[in-house]
Structures are given as structure tokens and as C-alpha cells.
mmCIF file of C-alpha atoms and ligand atoms in Angstrom:
data_model
loop_
_atom_site.group_PDB
_atom_site.id
_atom_site.type_symbol
_atom_site.label_atom_id
_atom_site.label_comp_id
_atom_site.label_asym_id
_atom_site.label_seq_id
_atom_site.Cartn_x
_atom_site.Cartn_y
_atom_site.Cartn_z
ATOM 1 C CA MET V 1 -6.804 57.265 -18.722
ATOM 2 C CA HIS V 2 -5.604 57.528 -15.105
ATOM 3 C CA ARG V 3 -5.185 61.254 -14.178
ATOM 4 C CA LEU V 4 -1.695 60.694 -12.786
ATOM 5 C CA LEU V 5 -0.535 58.905 -15.925
ATOM 6 C CA GLU V 6 -2.017 61.588 -18.097
ATOM 7 C CA ARG V 7 -0.172 64.283 -16.124
ATOM 8 C CA GLN V 8 3.136 62.305 -16.316
ATOM 9 C CA ILE V 9 2.738 61.806 -20.174
ATOM 10 C CA LYS V 10 2.132 65.485 -20.551
ATOM 11 C CA ARG V 11 5.198 66.294 -18.418
ATOM 12 C CA PHE V 12 7.609 63.945 -20.107
ATOM 13 C CA LEU V 13 6.350 63.595 -23.702
ATOM 14 C CA GLY V 14 4.585 67.000 -24.102
ATOM 15 C CA GLU V 15 1.046 67.863 -25.131
ATOM 16 C CA SER V 16 1.476 66.981 -28.786
ATOM 17 C CA ALA V 17 3.615 63.853 -28.571
ATOM 18 C CA THR V 18 2.857 61.321 -31.243
ATOM 19 C CA GLN V 19 2.100 57.903 -29.907
ATOM 20 C CA THR V 20 3.301 54.859 -31.722
ATOM 21 C CA PRO V 21 1.021 51.863 -31.411
ATOM 22 C CA GLU V 22 3.653 50.121 -29.210
ATOM 23 C CA LEU V 23 3.776 53.164 -26.961
ATOM 24 C CA ALA V 24 0.018 53.356 -26.906
ATOM 25 C CA GLU V 25 -0.099 49.637 -25.912
ATOM 26 C CA PHE V 26 2.573 50.151 -23.332
ATOM 27 C CA LEU V 27 0.800 53.196 -21.865
ATOM 28 C CA SER V 28 -2.521 51.267 -21.790
ATOM 29 C CA ALA V 29 -0.803 48.488 -19.731
ATOM 30 C CA ILE V 30 0.541 51.094 -17.360
ATOM 31 C CA ASP V 31 -2.849 52.775 -17.206
ATOM 32 C CA GLU V 32 -4.357 49.362 -16.222
ATOM 33 C CA ALA V 33 -1.721 48.987 -13.526
ATOM 34 C CA TYR V 34 -2.457 52.495 -12.185
ATOM 35 C CA THR V 35 -6.106 51.849 -12.095
ATOM 36 C CA ARG V 36 -5.598 48.498 -10.341
ATOM 37 C CA PHE V 37 -3.357 50.167 -7.837
ATOM 38 C CA ASP V 38 -5.980 52.813 -7.201
ATOM 39 C CA SER V 39 -8.629 50.220 -6.437
ATOM 40 C CA ASP V 40 -6.261 48.324 -4.158
ATOM 41 C CA ALA V 41 -5.441 51.630 -2.312
ATOM 42 C CA ARG V 42 -9.125 52.269 -1.969
ATOM 43 C CA ILE V 43 -9.717 48.801 -0.531
ATOM 44 C CA ILE V 44 -6.815 49.317 1.934
ATOM 45 C CA GLU V 45 -8.119 52.756 2.832
ATOM 46 C CA ARG V 46 -11.617 51.353 3.406
ATOM 47 C CA SER V 47 -10.265 48.522 5.583
ATOM 48 C CA LEU V 48 -8.034 51.048 7.481
ATOM 49 C CA LYS V 49 -11.120 53.168 8.084
ATOM 50 C CA LEU V 50 -13.023 50.085 9.204
ATOM 51 C CA MET V 51 -10.198 49.091 11.554
ATOM 52 C CA SER V 52 -9.888 52.580 13.021
ATOM 53 C CA ALA V 53 -13.649 52.625 13.647
ATOM 54 C CA GLU V 54 -13.397 49.326 15.434
ATOM 55 C CA LEU V 55 -10.374 50.558 17.372
ATOM 56 C CA ASN V 56 -12.249 53.704 18.413
ATOM 57 C CA GLU V 57 -15.167 51.545 19.495
ATOM 58 C CA SER V 58 -12.995 49.339 21.572
ATOM 59 C CA ASN V 59 -11.214 52.362 22.945
ATOM 60 C CA ASP V 60 -14.485 53.719 24.108
ATOM 61 C CA GLY V 61 -15.273 50.353 25.650
ATOM 62 C CA LEU V 62 -11.976 50.357 27.420
ATOM 63 C CA ARG V 63 -12.600 53.860 28.746
ATOM 64 C CA ILE V 64 -15.996 52.843 30.152
ATOM 65 C CA GLU V 65 -14.386 49.747 31.673
ATOM 66 C CA LEU V 66 -11.635 51.896 33.212
ATOM 67 C CA ALA V 67 -14.194 54.222 34.722
ATOM 68 C CA GLU V 68 -16.110 51.211 36.053
ATOM 69 C CA HIS V 69 -12.867 49.823 37.429
ATOM 70 C CA LYS V 70 -12.100 53.088 39.152
ATOM 71 C CA GLN V 71 -15.554 53.111 40.677
ATOM 72 C CA THR V 72 -15.126 49.510 41.932
ATOM 73 C CA GLU V 73 -11.685 50.478 43.359
ATOM 74 C CA LEU V 74 -13.267 53.429 45.225
ATOM 75 C CA ALA V 75 -16.028 51.200 46.531
ATOM 76 C CA LEU V 76 -13.474 48.610 47.643
ATOM 77 C CA GLN V 77 -11.387 51.341 49.367
ATOM 78 C CA LYS V 78 -14.509 52.577 51.104
ATOM 79 C CA GLU V 79 -15.359 49.048 52.188
ATOM 80 C CA LYS V 80 -11.836 48.584 53.480
ATOM 81 C CA GLU V 81 -12.008 51.782 55.494
ATOM 82 C CA ASP V 82 -15.411 50.689 56.863
ATOM 83 C CA GLN V 83 -13.909 47.325 57.799
ATOM 84 C CA LEU V 84 -10.879 48.988 59.525
ATOM 85 C CA LEU V 85 -13.306 51.140 61.517
ATOM 86 C CA LEU V 86 -15.340 48.106 62.440
ATOM 87 C CA ILE V 87 -12.193 46.197 63.513
ATOM 88 C CA THR V 88 -11.086 49.121 65.657
ATOM 89 C CA LYS V 89 -14.579 49.260 67.245
ATOM 90 C CA LEU V 90 -14.488 45.559 67.826
ATOM 91 C CA GLU V 91 -11.040 45.789 69.378
ATOM 92 C CA GLU V 92 -12.248 48.640 71.608
ATOM 93 C CA ALA V 93 -15.304 46.608 72.613
ATOM 94 C CA GLN V 94 -13.167 43.552 73.271
ATOM 95 C CA ASN V 95 -10.657 45.584 75.306
ATOM 96 C CA HIS V 96 -13.540 47.105 77.250
ATOM 97 C CA LEU V 97 -14.945 43.646 77.953
ATOM 98 C CA MET V 98 -11.586 42.249 79.091
ATOM 99 C CA GLN V 99 -10.992 45.300 81.190
ATOM 100 C CA SER V 100 -14.399 45.081 82.813
ATOM 101 C CA ASP V 101 -13.735 41.412 83.436
ATOM 102 C CA LYS V 102 -10.340 42.006 85.004
ATOM 103 C CA LEU V 103 -11.710 44.820 87.089
ATOM 104 C CA ALA V 104 -14.749 42.856 88.162
ATOM 105 C CA SER V 105 -12.633 39.888 89.328
ATOM 106 C CA ILE V 106 -10.168 42.150 91.179
ATOM 107 C CA GLY V 107 -13.033 44.045 92.618
ATOM 108 C CA GLN V 108 -14.805 40.883 93.648
ATOM 109 C CA LEU V 109 -11.642 39.400 95.209
ATOM 110 C CA ALA V 110 -10.824 42.698 96.982
ATOM 111 C CA ALA V 111 -14.398 43.067 98.256
ATOM 112 C CA GLY V 112 -14.423 39.301 99.457
ATOM 113 C CA VAL V 113 -11.040 39.658 101.177
ATOM 114 C CA ALA V 114 -12.085 42.957 102.732
ATOM 115 C CA HIS V 115 -15.360 41.475 104.020
ATOM 116 C CA GLU V 116 -13.663 38.356 105.393
ATOM 117 C CA ILE V 117 -10.844 40.246 107.142
ATOM 118 C CA ASN V 118 -13.034 43.091 108.373
ATOM 119 C CA ASN V 119 -14.893 41.100 111.058
ATOM 120 C CA PRO V 120 -12.020 39.376 112.742
ATOM 121 C CA ILE V 121 -9.976 42.665 112.577
ATOM 122 C CA GLY V 122 -12.935 44.376 114.163
ATOM 123 C CA TYR V 123 -12.972 42.190 117.250
ATOM 124 C CA VAL V 124 -9.188 41.854 117.554
ATOM 125 C CA TYR V 125 -8.956 45.663 117.526
ATOM 126 C CA SER V 126 -11.677 46.141 120.101
ATOM 127 C CA ASN V 127 -10.314 43.225 122.288
ATOM 128 C CA LEU V 128 -6.861 44.831 122.196
ATOM 129 C CA SER V 129 -8.344 48.083 123.561
ATOM 130 C CA SER V 130 -10.097 46.185 126.441
ATOM 131 C CA LEU V 131 -6.858 44.134 127.026
ATOM 132 C CA GLU V 132 -4.789 47.338 127.309
ATOM 133 C CA LYS V 133 -7.227 48.599 129.844
ATOM 134 C CA TYR V 134 -7.260 45.277 131.829
ATOM 135 C CA VAL V 135 -3.420 45.235 131.815
ATOM 136 C CA GLN V 136 -3.364 48.839 133.071
ATOM 137 C CA ASP V 137 -5.821 47.866 135.888
ATOM 138 C CA THR V 138 -3.746 44.810 136.773
ATOM 139 C CA PHE V 139 -0.550 46.882 136.953
ATOM 140 C CA GLU V 140 -2.334 49.333 139.216
ATOM 141 C CA LEU V 141 -3.433 46.530 141.481
ATOM 142 C CA ILE V 142 0.135 45.159 141.622
ATOM 143 C CA ASP V 143 1.308 48.607 142.535
ATOM 144 C CA VAL V 144 -1.154 48.673 145.434
ATOM 145 C CA TYR V 145 0.009 45.127 146.501
ATOM 146 C CA GLU V 146 3.593 46.310 146.315
ATOM 147 C CA GLN V 147 2.844 49.248 148.585
ATOM 148 C CA ALA V 148 1.137 46.738 150.948
ATOM 149 C CA GLU V 149 4.217 44.551 151.016
ATOM 150 C CA VAL V 150 5.744 46.513 153.873
ATOM 151 C CA ALA V 151 2.875 45.445 156.102
ATOM 152 C CA ILE V 152 3.615 41.697 155.585
ATOM 153 C CA THR V 153 5.579 40.255 158.425
ATOM 154 C CA ALA V 154 5.530 36.539 157.647
ATOM 155 C CA PRO V 155 9.044 35.786 156.273
ATOM 156 C CA ASP V 156 7.975 32.806 154.205
ATOM 157 C CA ILE V 157 5.319 34.850 152.344
ATOM 158 C CA LEU V 158 7.918 37.664 151.777
ATOM 159 C CA GLU V 159 10.334 35.092 150.467
ATOM 160 C CA ARG V 160 7.813 33.560 147.972
ATOM 161 C CA ILE V 161 6.874 37.112 146.723
ATOM 162 C CA LYS V 162 10.545 37.983 146.139
ATOM 163 C CA ALA V 163 11.219 34.681 144.331
ATOM 164 C CA LYS V 164 8.171 35.086 142.110
ATOM 165 C CA LYS V 165 9.108 38.701 141.279
ATOM 166 C CA GLU V 166 12.609 37.686 140.245
ATOM 167 C CA LYS V 167 11.268 34.724 138.221
ATOM 168 C CA VAL V 168 8.839 36.782 136.128
ATOM 169 C CA ASP V 169 11.158 39.801 136.012
ATOM 170 C CA ILE V 170 8.357 42.081 136.891
ATOM 171 C CA VAL V 171 10.243 45.300 135.944
ATOM 172 C CA PHE V 172 10.936 44.033 132.367
ATOM 173 C CA LEU V 173 7.474 42.551 132.172
ATOM 174 C CA LYS V 174 5.884 45.866 132.888
ATOM 175 C CA GLU V 175 7.932 47.598 130.200
ATOM 176 C CA ASP V 176 7.616 44.871 127.637
ATOM 177 C CA LEU V 177 3.881 44.504 128.033
ATOM 178 C CA LYS V 178 3.488 48.143 127.169
ATOM 179 C CA SER V 179 5.491 47.887 123.887
ATOM 180 C CA LEU V 180 3.820 44.583 123.039
ATOM 181 C CA MET V 181 0.432 46.213 123.356
ATOM 182 C CA SER V 182 1.399 49.266 121.280
ATOM 183 C CA GLU V 183 3.085 47.144 118.601
ATOM 184 C CA SER V 184 0.019 44.902 118.337
ATOM 185 C CA LYS V 185 -2.304 47.947 118.037
ATOM 186 C CA GLU V 186 -0.054 49.398 115.350
ATOM 187 C CA GLY V 187 -0.047 46.127 113.459
ATOM 188 C CA ILE V 188 -3.808 45.793 113.547
ATOM 189 C CA THR V 189 -4.178 49.428 112.543
ATOM 190 C CA ARG V 190 -2.011 48.676 109.528
ATOM 191 C CA VAL V 191 -4.238 45.687 108.628
ATOM 192 C CA LYS V 192 -7.260 47.913 109.010
ATOM 193 C CA ASP V 193 -5.607 50.482 106.595
ATOM 194 C CA ILE V 194 -4.888 47.726 104.046
ATOM 195 C CA VAL V 195 -8.567 46.638 104.165
ATOM 196 C CA GLN V 196 -9.652 50.169 103.780
ATOM 197 C CA ASN V 197 -7.251 50.509 100.816
ATOM 198 C CA LEU V 198 -8.673 47.353 99.242
ATOM 199 C CA LYS V 199 -12.145 48.765 99.632
ATOM 200 C CA ASP V 200 -11.080 52.141 98.153
ATOM 201 C CA PHE V 201 -9.244 50.327 95.344
ATOM 202 C CA SER V 202 -12.093 48.081 94.329
ATOM 203 C CA HIS V 203 -14.785 50.605 95.014
ATOM 204 C CA VAL V 204 -16.917 47.776 96.011
ATOM 205 C CA ASP V 205 -20.109 49.184 94.625
ATOM 206 C CA ILE V 206 -19.992 47.995 91.076
ATOM 207 C CA SER V 207 -22.308 50.713 89.813
ATOM 208 C CA GLU V 208 -19.487 53.249 90.115
ATOM 209 C CA VAL V 209 -20.385 56.641 88.907
ATOM 210 C CA TRP V 210 -18.193 59.471 87.641
ATOM 211 C CA HIS V 211 -17.160 61.517 90.554
ATOM 212 C CA ALA V 212 -14.531 64.095 91.462
ATOM 213 C CA SER V 213 -11.735 62.179 92.986
ATOM 214 C CA ASN V 214 -8.459 62.907 94.600
ATOM 215 C CA LEU V 215 -5.787 61.274 92.443
ATOM 216 C CA HIS V 216 -3.163 61.392 95.193
ATOM 217 C CA HIS V 217 -5.407 59.406 97.491
ATOM 218 C CA GLY V 218 -5.957 56.858 94.715
ATOM 219 C CA MET V 219 -2.273 56.658 94.015
ATOM 220 C CA ASP V 220 -1.571 56.127 97.757
ATOM 221 C CA SER V 221 -4.102 53.348 98.178
ATOM 222 C CA THR V 222 -2.762 51.657 94.995
ATOM 223 C CA LEU V 223 0.764 51.927 96.309
ATOM 224 C CA ASN V 224 -0.306 50.230 99.451
ATOM 225 C CA ILE V 225 -1.783 47.346 97.390
ATOM 226 C CA VAL V 226 1.423 46.889 95.346
ATOM 227 C CA LYS V 227 3.813 47.738 98.158
ATOM 228 C CA ASN V 228 5.029 44.197 98.475
ATOM 229 C CA GLU V 229 5.704 43.809 94.845
ATOM 230 C CA ILE V 230 7.756 47.151 94.829
ATOM 231 C CA LYS V 231 9.450 47.299 98.138
ATOM 232 C CA TYR V 232 12.533 45.056 97.303
ATOM 233 C CA LYS V 233 12.902 46.550 93.857
ATOM 234 C CA ALA V 234 12.648 50.293 94.283
ATOM 235 C CA ASP V 235 12.462 53.263 96.601
ATOM 236 C CA VAL V 236 9.349 55.255 95.846
ATOM 237 C CA VAL V 237 9.778 58.977 95.702
ATOM 238 C CA LYS V 238 6.693 61.106 95.642
ATOM 239 C CA LYS V 239 6.771 64.569 94.053
ATOM 240 C CA TYR V 240 3.121 65.423 94.216
ATOM 241 C CA GLY V 241 2.112 68.851 92.961
ATOM 242 C CA ILE V 242 -1.013 70.766 93.742
ATOM 243 C CA ILE V 243 -3.857 69.299 91.682
ATOM 244 C CA PRO V 244 -7.623 69.631 91.787
ATOM 245 C CA ASP V 245 -9.972 66.665 92.214
ATOM 246 C CA VAL V 246 -10.518 64.966 88.825
ATOM 247 C CA GLU V 247 -13.831 63.773 87.528
ATOM 248 C CA CYS V 248 -13.265 60.088 86.861
ATOM 249 C CA LEU V 249 -14.044 56.470 87.557
ATOM 250 C CA SER V 250 -11.473 56.258 90.368
ATOM 251 C CA SER V 251 -11.327 52.470 90.622
ATOM 252 C CA GLN V 252 -10.368 52.385 86.897
ATOM 253 C CA ILE V 253 -7.804 55.131 87.310
ATOM 254 C CA ASN V 254 -6.346 53.155 90.212
ATOM 255 C CA GLN V 255 -6.141 50.091 87.895
ATOM 256 C CA VAL V 256 -4.081 52.212 85.501
ATOM 257 C CA PHE V 257 -1.787 53.412 88.290
ATOM 258 C CA MET V 258 -1.371 49.743 89.416
ATOM 259 C CA ASN V 259 -0.429 48.578 85.945
ATOM 260 C CA LEU V 260 2.131 51.385 85.631
ATOM 261 C CA LEU V 261 3.620 50.808 89.021
ATOM 262 C CA VAL V 262 3.954 47.035 88.523
ATOM 263 C CA ASN V 263 5.449 47.582 85.065
ATOM 264 C CA ALA V 264 7.953 50.041 86.535
ATOM 265 C CA SER V 265 8.950 47.609 89.236
ATOM 266 C CA HIS V 266 9.271 44.707 86.763
ATOM 267 C CA ALA V 267 11.556 46.939 84.574
ATOM 268 C CA ILE V 268 14.009 47.415 87.391
ATOM 269 C CA GLU V 269 16.540 44.501 87.498
ATOM 270 C CA SER V 270 18.221 44.857 90.863
ATOM 271 C CA HIS V 271 17.323 48.058 92.690
ATOM 272 C CA GLY V 272 16.140 51.435 91.508
ATOM 273 C CA THR V 273 13.821 54.309 92.041
ATOM 274 C CA ILE V 274 10.208 54.903 91.054
ATOM 275 C CA THR V 275 9.288 58.640 91.081
ATOM 276 C CA ILE V 276 5.661 59.626 91.105
ATOM 277 C CA SER V 277 4.920 63.212 90.287
ATOM 278 C CA SER V 278 1.855 65.241 89.351
ATOM 279 C CA GLY V 279 0.777 68.686 88.258
ATOM 280 C CA GLN V 280 -1.799 70.656 86.427
ATOM 281 C CA LEU V 281 -1.689 72.416 83.034
ATOM 282 C CA LYS V 282 -4.657 74.528 82.134
ATOM 283 C CA ASP V 283 -7.828 72.273 82.495
ATOM 284 C CA GLU V 284 -5.822 69.022 82.545
ATOM 285 C CA VAL V 285 -4.082 67.111 85.339
ATOM 286 C CA TRP V 286 -1.051 64.815 84.777
ATOM 287 C CA VAL V 287 0.353 62.067 86.856
ATOM 288 C CA GLU V 288 3.739 60.676 86.017
ATOM 289 C CA ILE V 289 5.360 57.357 86.976
ATOM 290 C CA SER V 290 9.009 57.273 86.188
ATOM 291 C CA ASP V 291 11.395 54.350 86.687
ATOM 292 C CA THR V 292 15.138 53.792 86.509
ATOM 293 C CA GLY V 293 14.609 50.414 84.789
ATOM 294 C CA GLN V 294 15.948 48.861 81.641
ATOM 295 C CA GLY V 295 13.812 51.006 79.295
ATOM 296 C CA ILE V 296 11.912 49.975 76.238
ATOM 297 C CA ALA V 297 13.608 48.971 72.951
ATOM 298 C CA PRO V 298 12.887 51.465 70.185
ATOM 299 C CA GLU V 299 11.420 48.702 68.051
ATOM 300 C CA HIS V 300 8.931 47.847 70.803
ATOM 301 C CA ILE V 301 7.771 51.395 71.645
ATOM 302 C CA ASN V 302 4.972 51.331 69.059
ATOM 303 C CA LYS V 303 3.719 47.945 70.194
ATOM 304 C CA ILE V 304 3.472 48.309 73.937
ATOM 305 C CA PHE V 305 -0.116 49.414 73.857
ATOM 306 C CA ASP V 306 -1.148 46.482 71.637
ATOM 307 C CA PRO V 307 -3.232 43.858 73.429
ATOM 308 C CA PHE V 308 -1.060 40.792 74.321
ATOM 309 C CA PHE V 309 2.212 42.467 73.447
ATOM 310 C CA THR V 310 4.626 41.364 76.187
ATOM 311 C CA THR V 311 8.314 40.812 76.524
ATOM 312 C CA LYS V 312 7.923 38.992 79.795
ATOM 313 C CA PRO V 313 8.279 35.236 80.165
ATOM 314 C CA VAL V 314 5.173 33.048 80.072
ATOM 315 C CA GLY V 315 3.311 33.358 83.366
ATOM 316 C CA LYS V 316 4.760 36.706 84.239
ATOM 317 C CA GLY V 317 2.868 38.975 81.824
ATOM 318 C CA THR V 318 -0.207 38.756 79.660
ATOM 319 C CA GLY V 319 0.492 41.934 77.719
ATOM 320 C CA LEU V 320 -2.822 43.388 78.644
ATOM 321 C CA GLY V 321 -1.870 45.961 81.292
ATOM 322 C CA LEU V 322 -0.965 48.772 79.017
ATOM 323 C CA SER V 323 -3.702 48.200 76.440
ATOM 324 C CA LEU V 324 -6.341 48.153 79.202
ATOM 325 C CA SER V 325 -4.857 51.244 80.713
ATOM 326 C CA TYR V 326 -4.846 52.960 77.325
ATOM 327 C CA GLY V 327 -8.595 52.095 76.866
ATOM 328 C CA ILE V 328 -9.430 53.429 80.404
ATOM 329 C CA ILE V 329 -7.591 56.725 79.766
ATOM 330 C CA GLN V 330 -9.173 57.065 76.347
ATOM 331 C CA LYS V 331 -12.630 56.594 77.951
ATOM 332 C CA HIS V 332 -11.687 59.485 80.254
ATOM 333 C CA ARG V 333 -10.802 61.581 77.231
ATOM 334 C CA GLY V 334 -7.242 61.751 78.417
ATOM 335 C CA ARG V 335 -3.859 60.686 77.051
ATOM 336 C CA LEU V 336 -1.234 58.157 78.041
ATOM 337 C CA GLU V 337 2.238 59.209 76.968
ATOM 338 C CA VAL V 338 5.504 57.264 77.166
ATOM 339 C CA HIS V 339 9.102 58.308 76.998
ATOM 340 C CA SER V 340 11.865 55.744 77.352
ATOM 341 C CA GLU V 341 15.606 55.421 77.040
ATOM 342 C CA ARG V 342 17.231 52.029 76.842
ATOM 343 C CA GLY V 343 19.279 51.389 79.916
ATOM 344 C CA LYS V 344 18.154 54.601 81.657
ATOM 345 C CA GLY V 345 14.411 54.192 82.409
ATOM 346 C CA THR V 346 10.869 54.864 81.314
ATOM 347 C CA THR V 347 8.329 57.527 82.114
ATOM 348 C CA PHE V 348 4.585 57.141 81.637
ATOM 349 C CA ARG V 349 2.443 60.303 81.910
ATOM 350 C CA VAL V 350 -1.318 60.110 82.383
ATOM 351 C CA TRP V 351 -3.194 63.209 81.300
ATOM 352 C CA LEU V 352 -6.781 63.639 82.454
ATOM 353 C CA PRO V 353 -9.239 66.493 81.952
ATOM 354 C CA VAL V 354 -10.312 67.917 85.236
ATOM 355 C CA THR V 355 -13.957 67.715 84.234
ATOM 356 C CA GLN V 356 -15.745 65.404 81.727
ATOM 357 C CA ARG V 357 -18.161 66.606 79.113
ATOM 358 C CA GLU V 358 -21.858 66.206 79.784
ATOM 359 C CA ASP V 359 -22.474 63.197 77.558
ATOM 360 C CA CYS V 360 -19.976 60.809 79.219
ATOM 361 C CA SER V 361 -21.146 57.671 80.842
ATOM 362 C CA ALA V 362 -19.572 54.796 82.782
HETATM 363 N N1 LIG U 401 8.107 50.776 82.689
HETATM 364 C C1 LIG U 401 8.473 49.907 81.757
HETATM 365 N N2 LIG U 401 9.793 49.760 81.447
HETATM 366 C C2 LIG U 401 10.141 48.899 80.452
HETATM 367 N N3 LIG U 401 9.322 48.196 79.674
HETATM 368 C C3 LIG U 401 7.974 48.361 79.864
HETATM 369 C C4 LIG U 401 7.513 49.243 80.953
HETATM 370 N N4 LIG U 401 6.176 49.295 80.842
HETATM 371 C C5 LIG U 401 5.805 48.397 79.905
HETATM 372 N N5 LIG U 401 6.945 47.874 79.275
HETATM 373 C C6 LIG U 401 6.937 46.892 78.164
HETATM 374 O O1 LIG U 401 5.661 46.919 77.579
HETATM 375 C C7 LIG U 401 5.147 45.507 77.537
HETATM 376 C C8 LIG U 401 3.694 45.483 77.680
HETATM 377 O O2 LIG U 401 3.328 46.017 78.931
HETATM 378 P P1 LIG U 401 1.952 45.524 79.564
HETATM 379 O O3 LIG U 401 1.719 46.069 80.880
HETATM 380 O O4 LIG U 401 0.909 45.783 78.521
HETATM 381 O O5 LIG U 401 2.041 43.928 79.595
HETATM 382 P P2 LIG U 401 2.916 43.032 80.648
HETATM 383 O O6 LIG U 401 3.342 43.899 81.741
HETATM 384 O O7 LIG U 401 3.905 42.380 79.829
HETATM 385 O O8 LIG U 401 1.737 42.020 81.156
HETATM 386 P P3 LIG U 401 0.580 42.370 82.127
HETATM 387 O O9 LIG U 401 -0.691 41.939 81.297
HETATM 388 O O10 LIG U 401 0.755 41.434 83.295
HETATM 389 O O11 LIG U 401 0.618 43.729 82.448
HETATM 390 C C9 LIG U 401 5.921 44.881 78.637
HETATM 391 O O12 LIG U 401 6.016 43.449 78.437
HETATM 392 C C10 LIG U 401 7.256 45.544 78.614
HETATM 393 O O13 LIG U 401 8.084 44.956 77.490
HETATM 394 MG MG1 LIG U 402 1.998 45.160 82.830
#
């Protein structure tokens, strides 16, 4: 008999209960039901065990899959980082190429113009010096003739001399010739300076090497180049500090100055001021170009160094100036900082180390 049924009979009917045949039959039916229930329960238990084993197995499988997934995710993350690095390198290389291209064409143009202008300027300058001397000699000769005038007795000759002198206004002519000569010499000297600035700016020899350079000279020759662009827009105020020569590729640094100066003048709507200052802090030199222009919108400030970002109309800006400048300053292991207030103006500050490390190359 089923153990549970036996215990229950003992509990409810007692150890010595007499069983009628009906009761015995009834109990036997119950016993059968108990036994059947037991075997059903065992079957369920067994299938539960089976299911739990299967679940455990698939759980293990999932765990393995999860670990594999994590590994793939890590590999993907690494690949993404590698790709970002590659993109940055590509961008740098592209910037570098564009910058070399732009510099090379400006350099070529400047070198060409300088070469073409140099020769005629040379002979105009030297001719002017001879001319000045000849004019001086001619005046001295006229002076001698004037002194000799008293010795002339023929009235018709005296009359002709007088009429001629009045016609050419000899007094005015003497004075004016002097100032014409000095103005022409001044003009041609300025053209000579411009050509020199062009040469300095383009640093005609393409194989420019790192050298200690005076940034104030670089800024001055760049200012001469962009003078026409700036002069109607802004007064230029120089507040140069005392700075040492800086080891750099000066033509490239001049290119940065030019971009910053042109941007500053573009930012000024009617008329304003561009202030250029400089100074030294420890082993770094800074040069600052500050304008009283329209300023940069806060939502643009993080984009201005991106290649091709421009707010200027088509044809006025390519959006390359600042990204090229940024690349050049980075190559010099320096920094390019910006501070801007809408409606008040913008300040760009170039930081450059006074000396470069040994391993730098052009
Ligand atoms: N001094 C400044 N004041 C106000 N905005 C400026 C100034 N400098 C730069 N910007 C903003 O940054 C943008 C990007 O300047 P960037 O010099 O790179 O290109 P660009 O001047 O537009 O074109 P370009 O290639 O001819 O230099 C400008 O279009 C302008 O919106
Ligand atoms: Mg620009």
C-alpha cells in the first residue's frame, strides 16, 4: 500500500481498525490513485529535470555568445578608433597638401612679380639718381648764365630771355622740379620695399629651412602685402612687446598672419581697429591680432577651424584660411587660440615655442 495512504489510515482509523470488504475495496481504489499520482509526479519531475538541464545548457550557450559578442564589440570599437585616427591623419595630410599648394602658388606668384618688377625698378631708380644729378647740373649752368646776363647789351636778346623766363616760370620750375624728383624717388623706394616684402613673404627659395626669425619683421612685411585690403577698413595699432627670434618656417607663419589680418578686416563692417600685440611667457612667444569687428556667433566658434567652414558669400571665402593656419601652428608645436564676443570683436592669439625640438622637419 502507498506509504502516505497507510499513514493516513493509521491516523484516522487507528492501528487496529477493522476493515469491511467495502472499505478495503475503497482503500484499494484510493491506493491505486495514489500510486498513479506518484508515477505521474515522477514523470513530471523527470521532465522538469530534463527541461532544467536543457535550460542550463542553453544558458551556458548564451553566456558564451554574450562573451563572444562583447569581444566583437571591443574589436569593432578598436576598429572605429583606428579609423578615426586614420581619418584625422588623412585630414591632416590633405590640409598639409592644400596648404603647401596654396603657399606654393602664392610663393610662385610673388616670386614672379618680384622678378618682373625688380629689373625695371632697378633702372628707373638708377636713372632717377642720374636725372637728379643732371637737373642739378643744368640749374647750376642756368645760374651761371643768369650771372652772365648783365654782360648782355643787345636789347632784343635781353627781351627774349625775359619773355622765356616768364613763360616757363623759372622760379616755380626750379622749386617744383626738386619736389617732383624727391616724390618720384620716394615712390620708387616704396615700390622697391614692396618687392622686398614680396620676396620676404614668399621666401622665394622653396626649400625653406627652420630658422630663427623675427616675428615683428614677418608681421610688418605681411602688413605691407595686405595694406590695401585693410586700409579703408581699419586703423592698425601695433603694440609690439619685446620678443626673441622664434625658430620657425617664417613664410608659413607669415601666411598665418595674413589669414588672421584679412579675416579681421573682413569682420569689420564700416571702420574699426586692428590691434597687433606680442609678448613672451617663459619659453613661448605670443602674437595677438585683435579686431573690433562683428565677432563670431557662439554656434560657429567650434567650427571655424574646420576646412571649408565659411560664413562668407560665394567667391569671398573658401573657408580654408583658419584650418590651414591651425595646421601650420600645430606643425610648429604651437597653439592658436580664439576669443570672440558678438558685436564687440575677435582676438586670435598665436603661441609659438621659441625653439623647436631636435626631431622637427619642414
Ligand atoms: N576675425 C574674425 N571675426 C569674425 N569672424 C571670423 C574671424 N575670423 C574668422 N571668422 C569666421 O570664421 C570663418 C572661417 O574663417 P577662414 O579664414 O577659415 O575662412 P574664410 O575667411 O571664410 O575664407 P578664406 O579661405 O578665404 O580664408 C569665417 O568665414 C568667419 O565666419
Ligand atoms: Mg579667411
